[in-house]
CSV table of C-alpha atoms in Angstrom, one decimal:
chain,number,residue,atom,x,y,z
A,1,MET,CA,-74.0,58.1,30.2
A,2,PHE,CA,-70.2,57.7,29.3
A,3,GLY,CA,-71.1,54.9,26.8
A,4,LEU,CA,-72.3,52.7,29.7
A,5,GLY,CA,-75.5,50.6,29.6
A,6,TRP,CA,-77.6,49.5,32.5
A,7,PRO,CA,-75.9,46.2,33.1
A,8,GLU,CA,-72.5,48.0,33.4
A,9,ILE,CA,-73.9,50.6,35.8
A,10,VAL,CA,-75.4,47.8,38.0
A,11,ALA,CA,-72.2,46.0,38.0
A,12,LEU,CA,-70.3,49.1,39.1
A,13,VAL,CA,-72.8,49.7,41.9
A,14,VAL,CA,-72.4,46.1,43.1
A,15,ILE,CA,-68.6,46.3,42.9
A,16,ALA,CA,-68.7,49.7,44.9
A,17,LEU,CA,-71.0,48.2,47.6
A,18,LEU,CA,-68.5,45.3,47.9
A,19,VAL,CA,-65.4,47.6,48.1
A,20,PHE,CA,-66.8,50.4,50.3
A,21,GLY,CA,-69.7,48.7,52.1
A,22,PRO,CA,-73.1,50.2,52.5
A,23,GLU,CA,-72.1,52.6,55.4
A,24,LYS,CA,-69.1,54.2,53.6
A,25,LEU,CA,-70.6,54.3,50.0
A,26,PRO,CA,-72.4,57.7,50.5
A,27,GLN,CA,-69.2,59.3,51.7
A,28,ALA,CA,-67.2,57.8,48.8
A,29,ALA,CA,-69.8,59.0,46.3
A,30,SER,CA,-69.8,62.5,47.9
A,31,GLN,CA,-66.0,62.6,47.7
A,32,ALA,CA,-66.1,61.5,44.0
A,33,GLY,CA,-68.6,64.3,43.2
A,34,LYS,CA,-66.4,66.9,44.9
A,35,THR,CA,-63.3,65.6,43.0
A,36,LEU,CA,-65.1,65.8,39.7
A,37,ARG,CA,-66.3,69.4,40.4
A,38,ASN,CA,-62.8,70.4,41.3
A,39,LEU,CA,-61.4,69.0,38.1
A,40,ARG,CA,-64.0,70.7,36.1
A,41,ARG,CA,-63.4,74.0,37.7
A,42,MET,CA,-59.6,73.6,37.2
A,43,ALA,CA,-60.2,72.8,33.5
A,44,ASN,CA,-62.4,75.9,33.1
A,45,ASN,CA,-59.9,78.1,34.9
A,46,ALA,CA,-57.1,76.8,32.6
A,47,ARG,CA,-59.1,77.4,29.5
A,48,ASP,CA,-60.0,81.0,30.6
A,49,ASP,CA,-56.3,81.7,31.5
A,50,LEU,CA,-55.3,80.5,28.1
A,51,ARG,CA,-57.8,82.7,26.4
A,52,THR,CA,-56.8,85.6,28.4
A,53,GLY,CA,-53.1,85.1,27.7
A,54,LEU,CA,-53.6,84.7,24.0
A,55,GLY,CA,-55.4,88.1,23.7
A,56,PRO,CA,-58.6,89.3,22.1
A,57,GLU,CA,-57.7,88.1,18.6
A,58,PHE,CA,-58.1,84.5,20.0
A,59,ALA,CA,-61.5,85.2,21.8
A,60,ASP,CA,-63.3,82.5,19.8
A,61,PHE,CA,-60.5,79.9,20.4
A,62,ASP,CA,-61.7,76.5,21.5
A,63,PRO,CA,-59.1,74.0,22.8
A,64,ALA,CA,-61.3,71.2,21.5
A,65,ASP,CA,-60.5,72.4,18.0
A,66,LEU,CA,-56.9,71.2,18.5
A,67,ASN,CA,-58.1,67.6,18.5
A,68,PRO,CA,-57.2,66.2,15.0
A,69,LYS,CA,-60.7,64.9,14.3
A,70,ASN,CA,-62.3,68.2,15.2
A,71,PHE,CA,-59.7,70.2,13.2
A,72,VAL,CA,-60.3,68.2,10.1
A,73,ARG,CA,-64.1,68.4,10.5
A,74,LYS,CA,-64.0,72.1,11.0
A,75,HIS,CA,-61.5,73.1,8.3
A,76,LEU,CA,-61.8,70.5,5.6
A,77,THR,CA,-65.3,69.1,5.7
A,78,ALA,CA,-66.9,72.5,6.1
A,79,ASP,CA,-65.4,73.6,2.8
A,80,LEU,CA,-66.7,70.3,1.2
A,81,GLU,CA,-70.2,70.9,2.6
A,82,ASP,CA,-70.1,74.4,1.2
A,83,ASP,CA,-69.2,73.1,-2.2
A,84,TRP,CA,-72.0,70.6,-2.1
A,85,ASN,CA,-74.6,73.2,-0.9
A,86,GLY,CA,-73.3,75.7,-3.5
A,87,THR,CA,-72.4,78.3,-1.0
A,88,SER,CA,-68.7,78.4,-1.6
A,89,ALA,CA,-67.2,81.5,-3.0
A,90,THR,CA,-65.4,79.5,-5.6
A,91,THR,CA,-68.5,78.0,-7.2
A,92,ALA,CA,-70.0,81.5,-8.0
A,93,THR,CA,-66.8,82.9,-9.3
A,94,ALA,CA,-65.5,79.7,-11.2
A,95,GLU,CA,-64.4,80.2,-14.7
A,96,PRO,CA,-66.2,78.1,-17.4
A,97,ALA,CA,-64.2,75.0,-18.6
A,98,ASP,CA,-62.3,75.3,-21.8
A,99,HIS,CA,-64.0,72.3,-23.3
A,100,ALA,CA,-67.7,72.5,-23.9
A,101,MET,CA,-70.2,69.8,-22.8
A,102,SER,CA,-72.6,68.6,-25.4
A,103,GLY,CA,-76.4,68.7,-25.6
A,104,ALA,CA,-78.6,69.1,-22.6
A,105,ASP,CA,-75.8,68.3,-20.1
A,106,GLU,CA,-74.2,71.7,-20.7
A,107,LEU,CA,-74.1,74.0,-17.7
A,108,GLY,CA,-74.0,77.8,-18.1
A,109,TYR,CA,-71.4,80.0,-16.4
A,110,GLY,CA,-71.8,79.9,-12.6
A,111,GLU,CA,-74.6,77.3,-12.8
A,112,ILE,CA,-74.6,74.6,-10.2
A,113,PRO,CA,-75.0,71.0,-11.3
A,114,PRO,CA,-78.1,69.1,-9.9
A,115,TYR,CA,-77.6,67.2,-6.6
A,116,ASP,CA,-79.1,63.8,-6.4
A,117,SER,CA,-79.3,62.8,-2.6
A,118,ASP,CA,-80.3,59.2,-3.5
A,119,ALA,CA,-77.0,58.7,-5.5
A,120,THR,CA,-74.7,59.3,-2.5
């Protein structure tokens, strides 16, 4: 949960008991839960308002895609994975190379080279 292990959770509970005391701890936990629910509701409303404002052409828009790591994963690595799996449109329509390979290593037009998973 949130990257915390059992020792960290126990330490947080002990600190909360020391700060709030055993009689006020349930009230503090309840208030924290309400605050998290309100924050989650506000974030969902903001996301829905953004989608409504952008219009129907952005119906599949996800704000998490704006994170640079997600953006790169979605737009760049998906193309690389398609190339490795041989599902890319460019592999099926690729022109043969001008130079010919020799012997048994020669691939025909549109033929996908073998993939060795142990080599990577």
